[in-house]
Structure formats: structure tokens, C-alpha cells
Short mmCIF file of C-alpha atoms in Angstrom, two decimals:
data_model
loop_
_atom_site.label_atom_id
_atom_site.label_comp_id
_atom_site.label_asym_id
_atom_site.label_seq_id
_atom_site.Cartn_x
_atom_site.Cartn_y
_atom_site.Cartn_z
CA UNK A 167 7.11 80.15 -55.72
CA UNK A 168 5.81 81.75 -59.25
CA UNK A 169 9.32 83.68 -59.87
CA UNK A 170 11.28 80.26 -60.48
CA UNK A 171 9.10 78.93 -62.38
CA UNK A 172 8.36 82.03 -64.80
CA UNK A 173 12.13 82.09 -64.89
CA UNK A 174 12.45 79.04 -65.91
CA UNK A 175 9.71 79.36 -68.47
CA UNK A 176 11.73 82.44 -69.97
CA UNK A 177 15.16 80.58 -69.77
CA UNK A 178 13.50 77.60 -71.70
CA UNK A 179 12.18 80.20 -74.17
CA UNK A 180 15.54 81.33 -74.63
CA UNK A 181 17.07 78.22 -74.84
CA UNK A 182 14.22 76.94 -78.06
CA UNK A 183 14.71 80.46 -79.35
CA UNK A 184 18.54 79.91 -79.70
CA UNK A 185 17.98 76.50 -81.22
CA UNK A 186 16.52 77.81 -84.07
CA UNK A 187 19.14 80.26 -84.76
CA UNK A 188 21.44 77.82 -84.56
CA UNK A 189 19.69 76.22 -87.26
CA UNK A 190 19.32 79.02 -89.25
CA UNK A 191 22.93 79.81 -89.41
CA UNK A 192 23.19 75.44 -90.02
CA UNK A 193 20.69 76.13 -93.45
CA UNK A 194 22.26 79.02 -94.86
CA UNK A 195 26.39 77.84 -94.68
CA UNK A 196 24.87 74.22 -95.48
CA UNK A 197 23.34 76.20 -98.63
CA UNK A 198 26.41 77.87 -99.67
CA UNK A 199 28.33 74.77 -99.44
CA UNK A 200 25.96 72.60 -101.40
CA UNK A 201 24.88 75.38 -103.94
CA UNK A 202 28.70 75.63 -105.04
CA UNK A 203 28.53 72.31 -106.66
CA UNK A 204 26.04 73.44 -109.06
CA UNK A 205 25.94 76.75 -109.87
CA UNK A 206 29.63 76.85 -111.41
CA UNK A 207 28.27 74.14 -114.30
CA UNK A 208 26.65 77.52 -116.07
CA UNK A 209 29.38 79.60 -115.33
CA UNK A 210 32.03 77.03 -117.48
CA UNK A 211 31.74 79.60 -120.23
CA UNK A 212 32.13 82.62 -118.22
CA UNK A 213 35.29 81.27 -116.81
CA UNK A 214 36.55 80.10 -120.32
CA UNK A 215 36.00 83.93 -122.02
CA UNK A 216 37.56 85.25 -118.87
CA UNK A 217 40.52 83.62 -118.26
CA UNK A 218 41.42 81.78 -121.52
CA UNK A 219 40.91 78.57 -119.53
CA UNK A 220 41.84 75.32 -121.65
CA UNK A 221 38.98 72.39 -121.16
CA UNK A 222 41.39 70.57 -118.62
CA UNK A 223 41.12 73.52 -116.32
CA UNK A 224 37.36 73.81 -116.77
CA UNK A 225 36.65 70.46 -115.93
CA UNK A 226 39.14 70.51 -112.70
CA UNK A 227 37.04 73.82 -111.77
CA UNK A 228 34.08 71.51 -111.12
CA UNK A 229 35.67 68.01 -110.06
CA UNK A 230 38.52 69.42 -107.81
CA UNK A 231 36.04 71.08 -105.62
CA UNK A 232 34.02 67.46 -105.09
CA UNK A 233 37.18 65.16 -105.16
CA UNK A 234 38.44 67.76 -101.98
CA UNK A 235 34.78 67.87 -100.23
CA UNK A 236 34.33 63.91 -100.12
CA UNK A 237 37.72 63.33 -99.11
CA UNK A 238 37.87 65.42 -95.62
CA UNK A 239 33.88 64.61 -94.48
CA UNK A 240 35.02 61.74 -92.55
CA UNK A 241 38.29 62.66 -90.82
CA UNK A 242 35.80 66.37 -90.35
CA UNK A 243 33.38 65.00 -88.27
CA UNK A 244 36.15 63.15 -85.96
CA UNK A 245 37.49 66.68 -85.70
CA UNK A 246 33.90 68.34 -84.55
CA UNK A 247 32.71 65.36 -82.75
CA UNK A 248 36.06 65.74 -80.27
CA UNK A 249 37.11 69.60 -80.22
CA UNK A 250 33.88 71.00 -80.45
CA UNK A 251 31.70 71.43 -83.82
CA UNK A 252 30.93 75.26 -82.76
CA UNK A 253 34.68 75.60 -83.46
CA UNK A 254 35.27 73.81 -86.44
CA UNK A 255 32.30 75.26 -87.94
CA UNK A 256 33.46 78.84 -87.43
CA UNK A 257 36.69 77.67 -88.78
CA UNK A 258 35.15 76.01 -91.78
CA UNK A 259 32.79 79.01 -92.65
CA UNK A 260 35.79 81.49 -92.42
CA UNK A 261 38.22 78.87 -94.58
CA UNK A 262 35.08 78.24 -96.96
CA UNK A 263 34.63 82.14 -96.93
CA UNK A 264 38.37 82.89 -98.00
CA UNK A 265 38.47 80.52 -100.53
CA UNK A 266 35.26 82.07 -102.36
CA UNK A 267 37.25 85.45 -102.31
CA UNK A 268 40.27 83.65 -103.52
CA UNK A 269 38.33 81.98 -106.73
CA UNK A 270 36.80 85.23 -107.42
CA UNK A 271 39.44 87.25 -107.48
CA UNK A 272 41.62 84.52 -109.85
CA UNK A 273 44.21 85.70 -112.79
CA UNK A 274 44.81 82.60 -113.84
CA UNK A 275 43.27 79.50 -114.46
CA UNK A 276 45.91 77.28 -112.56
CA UNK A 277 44.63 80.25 -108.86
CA UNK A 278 40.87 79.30 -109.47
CA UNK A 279 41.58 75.32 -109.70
CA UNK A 280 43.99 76.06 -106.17
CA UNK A 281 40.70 77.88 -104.97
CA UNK A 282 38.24 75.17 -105.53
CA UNK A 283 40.14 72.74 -104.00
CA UNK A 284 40.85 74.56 -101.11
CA UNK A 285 36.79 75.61 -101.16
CA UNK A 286 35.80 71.44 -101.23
CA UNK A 287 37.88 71.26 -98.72
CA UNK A 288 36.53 73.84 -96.27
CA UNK A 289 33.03 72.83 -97.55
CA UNK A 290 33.64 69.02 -96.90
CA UNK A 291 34.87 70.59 -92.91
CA UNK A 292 31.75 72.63 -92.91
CA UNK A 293 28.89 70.05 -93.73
CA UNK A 294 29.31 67.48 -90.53
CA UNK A 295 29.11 69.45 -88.11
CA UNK A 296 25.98 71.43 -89.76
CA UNK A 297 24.04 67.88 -89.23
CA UNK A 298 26.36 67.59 -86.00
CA UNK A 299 24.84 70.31 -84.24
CA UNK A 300 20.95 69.93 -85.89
CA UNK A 301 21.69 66.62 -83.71
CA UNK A 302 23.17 68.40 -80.94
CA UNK A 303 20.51 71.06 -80.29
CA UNK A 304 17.43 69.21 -81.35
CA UNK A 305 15.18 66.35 -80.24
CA UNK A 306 12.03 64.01 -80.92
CA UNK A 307 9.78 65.42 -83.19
CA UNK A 308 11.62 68.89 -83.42
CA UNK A 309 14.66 67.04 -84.93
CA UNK A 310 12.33 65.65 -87.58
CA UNK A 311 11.04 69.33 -88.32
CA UNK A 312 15.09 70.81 -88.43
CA UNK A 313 16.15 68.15 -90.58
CA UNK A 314 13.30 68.44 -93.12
CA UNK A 315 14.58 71.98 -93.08
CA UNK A 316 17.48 70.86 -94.15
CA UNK A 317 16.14 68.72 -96.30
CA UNK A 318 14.63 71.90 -98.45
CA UNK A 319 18.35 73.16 -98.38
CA UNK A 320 19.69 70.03 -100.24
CA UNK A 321 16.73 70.20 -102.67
CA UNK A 322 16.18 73.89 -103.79
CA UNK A 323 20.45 74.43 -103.62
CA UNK A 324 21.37 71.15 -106.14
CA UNK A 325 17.98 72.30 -108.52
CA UNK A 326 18.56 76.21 -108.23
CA UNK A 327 22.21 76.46 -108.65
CA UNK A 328 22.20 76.40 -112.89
CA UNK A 329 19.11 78.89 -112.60
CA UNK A 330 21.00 81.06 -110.22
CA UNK A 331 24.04 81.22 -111.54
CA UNK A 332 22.15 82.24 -115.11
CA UNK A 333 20.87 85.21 -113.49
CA UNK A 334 24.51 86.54 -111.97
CA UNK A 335 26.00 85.52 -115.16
CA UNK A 336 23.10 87.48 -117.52
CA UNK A 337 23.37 90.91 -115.10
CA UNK A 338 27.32 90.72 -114.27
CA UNK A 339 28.02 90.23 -118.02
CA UNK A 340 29.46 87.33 -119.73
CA UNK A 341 33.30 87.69 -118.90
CA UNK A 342 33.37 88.93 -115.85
CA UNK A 343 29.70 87.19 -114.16
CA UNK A 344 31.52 83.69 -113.11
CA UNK A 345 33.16 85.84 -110.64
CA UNK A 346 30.42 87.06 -108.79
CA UNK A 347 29.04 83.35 -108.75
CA UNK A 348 31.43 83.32 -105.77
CA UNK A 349 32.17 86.53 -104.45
CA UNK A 350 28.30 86.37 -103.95
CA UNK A 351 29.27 84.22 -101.06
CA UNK A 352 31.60 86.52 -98.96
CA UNK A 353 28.79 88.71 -97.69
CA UNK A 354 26.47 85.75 -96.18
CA UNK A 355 30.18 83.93 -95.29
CA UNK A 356 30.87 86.74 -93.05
CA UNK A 357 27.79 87.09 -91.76
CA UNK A 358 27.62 83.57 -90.35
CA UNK A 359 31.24 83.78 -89.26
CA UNK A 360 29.97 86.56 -86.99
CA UNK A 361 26.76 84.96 -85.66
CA UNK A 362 28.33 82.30 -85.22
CA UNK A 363 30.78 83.59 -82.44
CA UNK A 364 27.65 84.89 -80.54
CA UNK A 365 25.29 81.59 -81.12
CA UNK A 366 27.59 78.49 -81.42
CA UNK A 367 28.86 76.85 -77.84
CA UNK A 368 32.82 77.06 -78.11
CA UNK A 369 32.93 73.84 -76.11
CA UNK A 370 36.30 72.56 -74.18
CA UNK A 371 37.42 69.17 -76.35
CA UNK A 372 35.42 66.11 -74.95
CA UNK A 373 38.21 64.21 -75.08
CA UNK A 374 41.75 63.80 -75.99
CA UNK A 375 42.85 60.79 -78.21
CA UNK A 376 45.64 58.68 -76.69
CA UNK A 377 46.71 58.49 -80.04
CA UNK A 378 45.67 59.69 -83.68
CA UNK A 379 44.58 57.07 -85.85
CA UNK A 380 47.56 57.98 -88.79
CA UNK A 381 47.35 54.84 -90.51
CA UNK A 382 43.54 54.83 -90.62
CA UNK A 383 43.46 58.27 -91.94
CA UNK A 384 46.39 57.24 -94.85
CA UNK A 385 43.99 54.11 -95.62
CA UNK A 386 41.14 55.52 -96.32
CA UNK A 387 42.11 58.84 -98.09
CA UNK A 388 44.58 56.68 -100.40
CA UNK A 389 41.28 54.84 -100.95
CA UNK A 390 38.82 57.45 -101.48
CA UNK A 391 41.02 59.11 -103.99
CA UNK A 392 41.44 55.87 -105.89
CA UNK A 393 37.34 55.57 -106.26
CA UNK A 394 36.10 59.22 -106.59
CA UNK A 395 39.28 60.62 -108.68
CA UNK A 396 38.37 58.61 -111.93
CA UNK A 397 34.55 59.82 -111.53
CA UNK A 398 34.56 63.02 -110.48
CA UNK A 399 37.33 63.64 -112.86
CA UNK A 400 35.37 61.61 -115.79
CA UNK A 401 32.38 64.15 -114.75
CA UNK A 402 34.29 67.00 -116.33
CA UNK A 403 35.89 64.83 -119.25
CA UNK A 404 39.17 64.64 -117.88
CA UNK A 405 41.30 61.60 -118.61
CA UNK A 406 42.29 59.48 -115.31
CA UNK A 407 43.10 56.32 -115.32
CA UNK A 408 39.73 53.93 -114.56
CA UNK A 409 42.96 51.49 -113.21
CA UNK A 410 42.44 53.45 -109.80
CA UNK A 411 39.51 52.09 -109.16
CA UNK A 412 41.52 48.80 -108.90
CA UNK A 413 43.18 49.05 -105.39
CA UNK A 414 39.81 50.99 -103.97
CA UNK A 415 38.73 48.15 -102.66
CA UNK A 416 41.81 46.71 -101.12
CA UNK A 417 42.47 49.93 -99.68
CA UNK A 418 39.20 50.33 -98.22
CA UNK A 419 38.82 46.59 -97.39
CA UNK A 420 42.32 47.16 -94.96
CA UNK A 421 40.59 50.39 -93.85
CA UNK A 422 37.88 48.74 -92.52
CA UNK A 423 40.07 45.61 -91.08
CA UNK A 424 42.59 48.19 -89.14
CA UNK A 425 40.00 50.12 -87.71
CA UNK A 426 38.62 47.26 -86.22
CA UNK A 427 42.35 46.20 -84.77
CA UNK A 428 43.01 49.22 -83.46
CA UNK A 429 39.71 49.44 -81.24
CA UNK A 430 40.53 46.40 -79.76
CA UNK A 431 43.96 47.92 -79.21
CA UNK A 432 41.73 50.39 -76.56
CA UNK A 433 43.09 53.06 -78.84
CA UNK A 434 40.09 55.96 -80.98
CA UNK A 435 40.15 55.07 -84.44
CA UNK A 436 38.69 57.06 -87.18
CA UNK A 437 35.71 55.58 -87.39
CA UNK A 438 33.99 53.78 -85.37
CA UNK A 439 32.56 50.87 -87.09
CA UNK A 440 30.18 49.61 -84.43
CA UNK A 441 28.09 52.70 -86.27
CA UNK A 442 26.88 50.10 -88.51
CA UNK A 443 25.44 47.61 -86.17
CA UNK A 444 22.69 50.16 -85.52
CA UNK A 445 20.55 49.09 -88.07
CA UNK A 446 18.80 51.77 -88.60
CA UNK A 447 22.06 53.95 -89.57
CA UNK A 448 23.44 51.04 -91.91
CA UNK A 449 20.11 50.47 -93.69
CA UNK A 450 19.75 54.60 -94.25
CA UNK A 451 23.22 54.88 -95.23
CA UNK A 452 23.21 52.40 -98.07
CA UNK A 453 19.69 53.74 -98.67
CA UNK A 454 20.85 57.10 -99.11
CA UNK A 455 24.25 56.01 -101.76
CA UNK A 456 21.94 54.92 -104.08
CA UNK A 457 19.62 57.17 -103.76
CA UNK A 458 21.87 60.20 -104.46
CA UNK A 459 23.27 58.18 -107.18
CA UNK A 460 20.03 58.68 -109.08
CA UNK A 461 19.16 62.03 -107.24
CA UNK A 462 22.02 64.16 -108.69
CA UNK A 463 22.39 62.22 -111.80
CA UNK A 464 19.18 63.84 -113.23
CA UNK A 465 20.46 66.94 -112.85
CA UNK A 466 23.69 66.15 -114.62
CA UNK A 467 22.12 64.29 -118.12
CA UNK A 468 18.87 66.59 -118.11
CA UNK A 469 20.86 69.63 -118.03
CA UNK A 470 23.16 68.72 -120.90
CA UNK A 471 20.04 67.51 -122.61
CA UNK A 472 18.08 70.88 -122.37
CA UNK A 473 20.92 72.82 -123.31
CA UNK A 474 23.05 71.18 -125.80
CA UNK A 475 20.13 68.88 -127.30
CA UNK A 476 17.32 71.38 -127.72
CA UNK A 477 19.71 74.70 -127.03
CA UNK A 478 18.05 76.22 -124.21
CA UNK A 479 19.82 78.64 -122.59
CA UNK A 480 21.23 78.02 -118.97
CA UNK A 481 18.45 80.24 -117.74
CA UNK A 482 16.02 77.95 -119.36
CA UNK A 483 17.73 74.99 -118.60
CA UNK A 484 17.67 75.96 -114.82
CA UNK A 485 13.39 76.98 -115.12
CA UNK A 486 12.78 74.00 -116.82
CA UNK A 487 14.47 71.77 -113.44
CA UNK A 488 12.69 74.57 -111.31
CA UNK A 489 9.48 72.31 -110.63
CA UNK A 490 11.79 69.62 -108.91
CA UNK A 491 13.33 72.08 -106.83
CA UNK A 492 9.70 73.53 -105.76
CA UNK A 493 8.30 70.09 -105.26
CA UNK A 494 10.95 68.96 -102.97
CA UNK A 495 10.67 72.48 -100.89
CA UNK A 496 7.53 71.83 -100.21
CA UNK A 497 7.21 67.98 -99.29
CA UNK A 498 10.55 68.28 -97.21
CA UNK A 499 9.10 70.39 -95.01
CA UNK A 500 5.92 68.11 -94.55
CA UNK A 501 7.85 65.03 -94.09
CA UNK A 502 9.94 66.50 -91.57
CA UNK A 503 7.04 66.98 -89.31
CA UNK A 504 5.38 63.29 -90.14
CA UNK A 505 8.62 61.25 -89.80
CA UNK A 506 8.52 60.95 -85.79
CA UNK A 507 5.39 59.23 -86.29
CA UNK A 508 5.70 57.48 -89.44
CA UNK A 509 9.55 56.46 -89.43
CA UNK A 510 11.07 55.17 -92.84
CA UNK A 511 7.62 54.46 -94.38
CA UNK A 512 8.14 58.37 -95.19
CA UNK A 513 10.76 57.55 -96.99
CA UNK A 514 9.53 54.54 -98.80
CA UNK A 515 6.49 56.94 -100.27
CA UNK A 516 8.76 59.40 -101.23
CA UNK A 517 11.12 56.92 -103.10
CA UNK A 518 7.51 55.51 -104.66
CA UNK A 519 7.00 59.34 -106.06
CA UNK A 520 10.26 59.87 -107.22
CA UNK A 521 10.30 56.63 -109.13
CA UNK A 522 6.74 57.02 -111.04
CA UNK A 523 7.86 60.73 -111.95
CA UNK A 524 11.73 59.72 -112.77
CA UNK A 525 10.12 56.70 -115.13
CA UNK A 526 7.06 59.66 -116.82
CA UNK A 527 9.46 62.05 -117.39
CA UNK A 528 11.78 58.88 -119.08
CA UNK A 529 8.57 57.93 -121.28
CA UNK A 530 7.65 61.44 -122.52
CA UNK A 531 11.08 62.21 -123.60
CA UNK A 532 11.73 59.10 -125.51
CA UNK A 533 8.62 59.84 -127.20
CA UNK A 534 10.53 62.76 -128.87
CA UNK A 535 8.62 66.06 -127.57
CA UNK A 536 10.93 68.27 -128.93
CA UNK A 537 11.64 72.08 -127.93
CA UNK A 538 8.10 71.96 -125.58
CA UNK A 539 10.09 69.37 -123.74
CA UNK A 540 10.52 71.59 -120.36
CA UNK A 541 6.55 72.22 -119.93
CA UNK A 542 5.65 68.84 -120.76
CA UNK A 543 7.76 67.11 -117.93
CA UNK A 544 7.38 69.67 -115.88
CA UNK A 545 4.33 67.83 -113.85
CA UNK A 546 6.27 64.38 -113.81
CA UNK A 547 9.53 66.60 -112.19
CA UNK A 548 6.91 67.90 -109.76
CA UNK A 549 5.90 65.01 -108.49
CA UNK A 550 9.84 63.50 -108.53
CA UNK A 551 10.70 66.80 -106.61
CA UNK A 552 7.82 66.20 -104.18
CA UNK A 553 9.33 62.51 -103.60
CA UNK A 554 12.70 63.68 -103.38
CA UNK A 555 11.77 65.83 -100.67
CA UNK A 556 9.97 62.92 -98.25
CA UNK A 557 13.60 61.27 -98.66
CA UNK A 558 16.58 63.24 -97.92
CA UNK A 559 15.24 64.76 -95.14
CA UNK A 560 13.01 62.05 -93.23
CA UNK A 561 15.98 59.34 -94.13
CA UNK A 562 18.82 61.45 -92.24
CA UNK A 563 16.52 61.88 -89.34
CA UNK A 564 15.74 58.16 -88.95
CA UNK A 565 19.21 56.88 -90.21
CA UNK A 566 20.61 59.37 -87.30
CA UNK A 567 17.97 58.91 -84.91
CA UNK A 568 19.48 55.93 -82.65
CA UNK A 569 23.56 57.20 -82.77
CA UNK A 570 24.97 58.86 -80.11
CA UNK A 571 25.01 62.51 -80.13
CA UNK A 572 28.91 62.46 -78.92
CA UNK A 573 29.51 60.48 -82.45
CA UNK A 574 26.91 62.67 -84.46
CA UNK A 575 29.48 64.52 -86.36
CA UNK A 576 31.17 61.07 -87.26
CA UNK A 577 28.19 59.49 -88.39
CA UNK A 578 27.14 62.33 -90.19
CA UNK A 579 30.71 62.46 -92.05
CA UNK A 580 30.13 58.96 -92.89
CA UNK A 581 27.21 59.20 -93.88
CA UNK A 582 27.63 61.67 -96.06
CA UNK A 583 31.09 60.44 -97.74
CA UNK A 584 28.40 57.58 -99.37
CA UNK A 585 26.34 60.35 -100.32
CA UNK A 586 29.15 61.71 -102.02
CA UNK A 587 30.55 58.15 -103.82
CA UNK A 588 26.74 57.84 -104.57
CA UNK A 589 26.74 61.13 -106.67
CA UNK A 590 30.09 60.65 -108.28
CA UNK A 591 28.90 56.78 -109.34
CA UNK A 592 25.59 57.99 -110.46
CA UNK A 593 27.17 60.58 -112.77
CA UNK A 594 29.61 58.83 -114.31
CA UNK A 595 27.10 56.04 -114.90
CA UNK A 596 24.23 58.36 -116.31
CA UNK A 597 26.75 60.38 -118.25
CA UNK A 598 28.83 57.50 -120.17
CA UNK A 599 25.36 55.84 -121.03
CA UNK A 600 24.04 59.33 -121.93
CA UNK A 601 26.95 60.09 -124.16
CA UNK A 602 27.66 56.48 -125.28
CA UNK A 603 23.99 56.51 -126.78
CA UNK A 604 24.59 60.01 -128.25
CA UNK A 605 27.79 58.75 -130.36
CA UNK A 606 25.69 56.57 -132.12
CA UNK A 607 21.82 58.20 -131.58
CA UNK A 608 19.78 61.55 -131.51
CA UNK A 609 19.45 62.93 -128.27
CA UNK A 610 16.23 61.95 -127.53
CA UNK A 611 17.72 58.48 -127.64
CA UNK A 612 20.47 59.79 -125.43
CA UNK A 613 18.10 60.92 -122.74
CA UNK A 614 15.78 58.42 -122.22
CA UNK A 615 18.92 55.75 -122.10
CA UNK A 616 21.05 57.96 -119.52
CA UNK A 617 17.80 58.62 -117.48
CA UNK A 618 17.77 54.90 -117.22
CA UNK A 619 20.43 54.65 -114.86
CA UNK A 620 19.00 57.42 -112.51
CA UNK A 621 15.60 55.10 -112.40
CA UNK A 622 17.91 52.26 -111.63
CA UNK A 623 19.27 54.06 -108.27
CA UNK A 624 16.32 55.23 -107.43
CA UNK A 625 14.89 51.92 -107.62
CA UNK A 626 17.57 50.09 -105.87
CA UNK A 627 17.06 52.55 -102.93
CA UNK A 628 13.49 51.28 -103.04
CA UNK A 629 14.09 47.84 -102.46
CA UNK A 630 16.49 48.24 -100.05
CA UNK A 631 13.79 50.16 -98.23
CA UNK A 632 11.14 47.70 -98.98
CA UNK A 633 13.91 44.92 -97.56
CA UNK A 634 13.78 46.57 -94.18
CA UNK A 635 10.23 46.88 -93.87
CA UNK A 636 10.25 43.32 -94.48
CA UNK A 637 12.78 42.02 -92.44
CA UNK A 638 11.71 44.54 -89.32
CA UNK A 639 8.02 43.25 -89.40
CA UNK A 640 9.27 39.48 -88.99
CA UNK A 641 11.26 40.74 -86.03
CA UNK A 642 8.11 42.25 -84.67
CA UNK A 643 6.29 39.27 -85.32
CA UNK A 644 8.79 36.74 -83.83
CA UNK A 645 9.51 39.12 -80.75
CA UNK A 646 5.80 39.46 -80.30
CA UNK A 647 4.46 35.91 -80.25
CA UNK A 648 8.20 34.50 -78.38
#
């Protein structure tokens, strides 16, 4: 009677024990794929000195690669949620792990732009089903805990990526160190790829679509390219014609009318848009747009400011952001545990934070605290970071926490394409007000206007948060005294 059960026990023990290796292979390729959108800002130079790269290529070294990754998340997540996300992440690891060797190894300018497309690409593959399986493998109050895992993975890999790349650059030398800012990845790529034969479930498709939703998939890349190609491009100071963002709505508009045809057709479109009549996906969603709109925005107009406005170095530059980065570590963790019991109010604290340390750090440097600038806001970025860190996290596990595992991949593509407009529209808001103000300012001037427009997003996310608290207690209230 005792053997069963003690085999049980150890088979359950297994079972949690492989659960958290899954997500341990989930943190580290998430990692790689998120810490390649920052760390090649600092390596710009590098790349210039070493391959006689004109400013054109430069900027397409660093726009290409998110244009490419917010373009496939959606259509990614179909792919994992139907034929398996232990497959397509293996493929995505081993395509993001080629591509690394491929930009490192470039001769010419015109290879490493080829390469960091084809490394957004594999990235943008990569990323759903990381939240896909989190979903898959975890539940309750242990989903809350993997996901503010995750959530320290977003944080410390956007902050740390200027500060690590400093440190390859400064021991690999100056010509040759933006190489090793990806070959560094091959190693831990390979790795993964190999773990993750053994860990990840290579499971049999769940099901095969009558038909594949062509026109859905033309509709909304045509229409994703159209919105994120004039930001992500005007990131890097490459001239595209703002016209495009014209027709993004049409296109998207159709998009979202032929999806909902061709479910009523019985046929498996794209994306399921009865996703957002779970309210607790649409209201996170939006929430999370605007919030990444501010969130990676600082980053952007901060970093130019350190560097180019007081001429830190990009080792400095990358310290001075460090306190965000440790901030949001730390409270990610905590509100990973506390968000099972606690729900979006989490959230709603940690977007509280964020804005009183976004709007200090604002005050002191309009107030003109010259060179001492990265200790004196380093206490207001602490407490940002520790904000930041009670939202990422907490909101994907409540905006995820009533969809369908089958659809988790989806949603998570979804959900993470706004992420992705979110950053690209918070950018190239924060960065023509930042500039715009420098044309005719000092810097100080320019800081304290393009930090403006982070506030603003971070703010926005607020109320929409605040809106849902709101609206969700009168629903209580009515359902409760009808």
C-alpha cells in the first residue's frame, strides 16, 4: 500500500523538479533574446571602426533586429500553440543561435544587417513559446512565482545590456569587441539547444488547420510593417516615410474584420479575437502597451543624455541605469509570489512607484545637477526599478491567468506584439521631444522634456489600471446585492 504512494511522491518530485528546469532553460534563451536589443546600442562604435559602417547601416543594425522580432510574435505563437512549443523553441534557439554566429563573424556591413534581421526574427519565434510553456508547466501560485522570474529577466536584460556590452567592448578591444557582443551568445545558445532536447516535450501537433489563414497573415504583417517601420527605423535616425503610418490602421482595421469572418466561416484564423473578451487579458494588454512605452523609453533618452550630454562613458552610462535594473530584480521576484493573492492591485502599486521615481528623477534633472547627475537619481531609479518590477511580471501573470493554455502561445504573441508597438511608440515619442528640445535648448532642457513622455505612459497605464479597479468593484457590488 506504501510503495504506490512513495512512488508517486517521487514521480511528483520529478515532475516539479523538471518544471523548474524547464524554466530555467525559458529565463536564460528569454535573456539572450531580450538582452540583444540593448547591448548592441554601445557597441555602434565598435561596429563603425570595424567595418567602416556608414550611419544608415548602424542604425539598421539596431532597428532591423526589432522591426523582424515584432513582426513574427504573432503568427509564432500560432505556430507553438499547434505543433508543439518544445519544437519551435528548439528551432528558434538553434535559428537565434546561428544568426549570433553569423553577425559575429560579418565582413561587411550589408552580412551583419542580413544577420540581425534574421536574429529578430528567430528571437520574435523564440519569445512565445518561452511564456507558452511558463503557462504550460506551471499553475496557481507557482505560475505567479515563474513569471516574476521572468519578470527579473525583462528587467536586469533591457537595464544591463549598455553596461554589459561596455565590459566586452573595454576587454575585447575597440575594433574587434562588437563581435564578441554576439558570439558571447553561441556557447549558452548551444547549451539550451541541447537541454532542451532532453527537457522540452516534443509533442505530436494538437491539431491540424483545415486551412491556413493566408490572408490574415498578409493583413496584418502589411500592417505591422506600416506602424513599426517608421519608428523603429526613426529610433536609429533613418529616414522612412511617416506616410506609412497612414494605411496602419486600415490594414489592421480589415485584419481585425477578416479574422472575425473567417471564424464564422468554421475555419482557424490567426488570431483568435474572442482573446479579448476575457477582460482580464484585454485590460493587461493595453495596460502593458503603454506601459512599455514609458518603460523602455527611459532607457533610450537617459542613455543619450548620460553619454552625449555629460560624456560618460558607456560603462558609466550603463552603472548609472544599474539601480533600476537592481530594483526591479528584486521586487519582481516579490511580486511574483504576492500576485495570486493580491491580483492587479500588484500592479497598480508598482505603476504608483514607478511614477513618483520616473517624475523625481524628471525634477532633479531639470534642476541642472550636472556631471553628479548618475548618484543623485540613483535613489529615484531605485525606487522606479522596484515599481517596474511589481509590473511586468505580476501583469503577465494576471493578464494570462484566465486564457486557455491550448491558446497560451497565441495570447502570449499578442500580447507581446503591443509590447513591442508600445516600445517603438514610446521611443520615437521620447526621442523626437528629447531631440526637438535639444535643437533649440541645453540638455538639461532636453531631458527633463523627453522624460516627459515616459511619465505620460507610465501614467496612462495607471489609469487604465485604476479604470478596472473601478469598474470591477461596481460589478462586485451589483452582483452582490442582485
Amino acid at each position: 500500500m506504501t510503495e504506490p504512494a512513495s512512488g508517486s511522491t517521487r514521480a511528483g518530485d520529478r515532475a516539479a523538479a523538471n518544471r523548474w528546469h524547464v524554466l530555467a532553460l525559458c529565463l536564460v534563451a528569454g535573456f539572450m533574446t531580450l538582452l540583444d536589443v540593448s547591448i548592441v546600442n554601445v557597441a555602434l562604435p565598435s561596429i563603425q571602426q570595424g567595418l567602416e559602417a556608414s550611419p544608415a547601416a548602424l542604425s539598421w543594425v539596431v532597428s532591423g533586429y526589432a522591426l523582424t522580432f515584432g513582426l513574427v510574435l504573432v503568427p509564432s505563437g500560432k505556430l507553438g500553440d499547434e505543433h508543439g512549443r518544445g519544437r519551435m523553441f528548439m528551432i528558434a534557439l538553434l535559428a537565434f543561435t546561428g544568426a549570433s554566429a553569423l553577425a559575429g563573424t560579418a565582413l561587411t556591413p550589408a552580412w551583419l544587417v542580413v544577420a540581425r534581421l534574421l536574429q529578430g526574427m528567430a528571437g520574435g519565434l523564440l519569445n512565445p513559446q518561452v511564456l507558452g510553456l511558463i503557462q504550460q508547466h506551471f499553475r496557481g501560485h507557482e505560475r505567479g512565482k515563474a513569471f516574476g522570474l521572468f519578470g527579473v529577466v525583462v528587467g536586469i536584460s533591457t537595464a544591463i545590456g549598455p553596461l554589459l556590452g561596455g565590459v566586452i567592448i573595454q576587454l575585447a578591444g575597440a575594433e574587434q569587441g562588437w563581435r564578441w557582443v554576439f558570439l558571447v551568445n553561441l556557447p549558452f545558445g548551444l547549451m539550451g539547444v541541447l537541454f532542451a532536447w532532453r527537457l522540452l516535450p516534443r509533442e505530436v501537433s494538437r491539431r491540424r488547420s483545415r486551412s491556413v489563414d493566408i490572408v490574415g497573415m498578409l493583413l496584418l504583417g502589411t500592417g505591422m510593417v506600416c506602424l513599426l517601420l517608421p519608428l523603429v527605423a526613426g529610433e536609429g535616425g533613418v529616414s522612412v516615410g511617416w506616410y506609412l503610418l497612414a494605411p496602419a490602421p486600415v490594414l489592421l482595421g480589415l485584419f481585425v474584420f477578416w479574422e472575425h469572418r473567417y471564424r464564422l466561416r468554421g475555419c482557424t484564423p490567426l488570431v483568435d479575437l474572442r482573446l479579448f473578451t476575457v477582460g482580464s487579458y484585454a485590460v493587461g494588454s493595453a495596460l502593458g502597451l503603454l506601459y512599455f512605452a514609458g518603460f523602455t523609453s527611459i532607457f533610450f533618452v537617459l542613455a543619450v543624455y548620460f553619454q552625449r550630454g555629460l560624456g560618460y562613458t558607456a560603462l558609466q552610462a550603463g552603472l548609472a541605469l544599474t539601480p533600476f535594473a537592481v530594483g526591479s530584480a528584486v521586487s519582481a521576484v516579490f511580486g511574483g509570489r504576492v500576485v495570486h493573492r493580491f491580483g492587479r492591485r500588484v500592479v497598480l502599486v508598482g505603476l504608483s512607484a514607478a511614477l513618483a521615481g520616473l517624475l523625481t528623477t524628471d525634477l532633479l534633472l531639470a534642476s541642472g545637477v550636472g556631471m553628479k547627475a548618475g548618484l543623485i537619481v540613483a535613489p529615484p531609479l531605485l525606487v522606479a526599478g522596484i515599481g517596474s518590477g511589481l509590473v511586468i511580471s505580476p501583469n503577465q501573470t494576471v493578464t494570462l491567468s484566465e486564457v486557455d493554455v491550448a491558446h497560451g502561445s497565441t495570447a502570449a504573441g499578442v500580447q507581446q506584439t503591443g509590447q513591442r508597438i508600445g516600445s517603438a511608440l514610446g521611443i520615437a515619442t521620447a526621442s523626437g521631444l528629447f531631440f526637438g528640445q535639444l535643437s533649440g535648448g541645453d540638455y538639461g532642457d532636453a531631458i527633463s522634456t523627453g522624460l516627459v513622455a515616459s511619465v505620460s505612459f507610465v501614467g496612462a497605464a495607471l489609469l487604465v489600471g485604476l479604470a478596472e479597479l473601478v469598474v470591477g468593484g461596481r460589478r462586485r457590488r451589483r452582483s452582490s446585492t442582485g
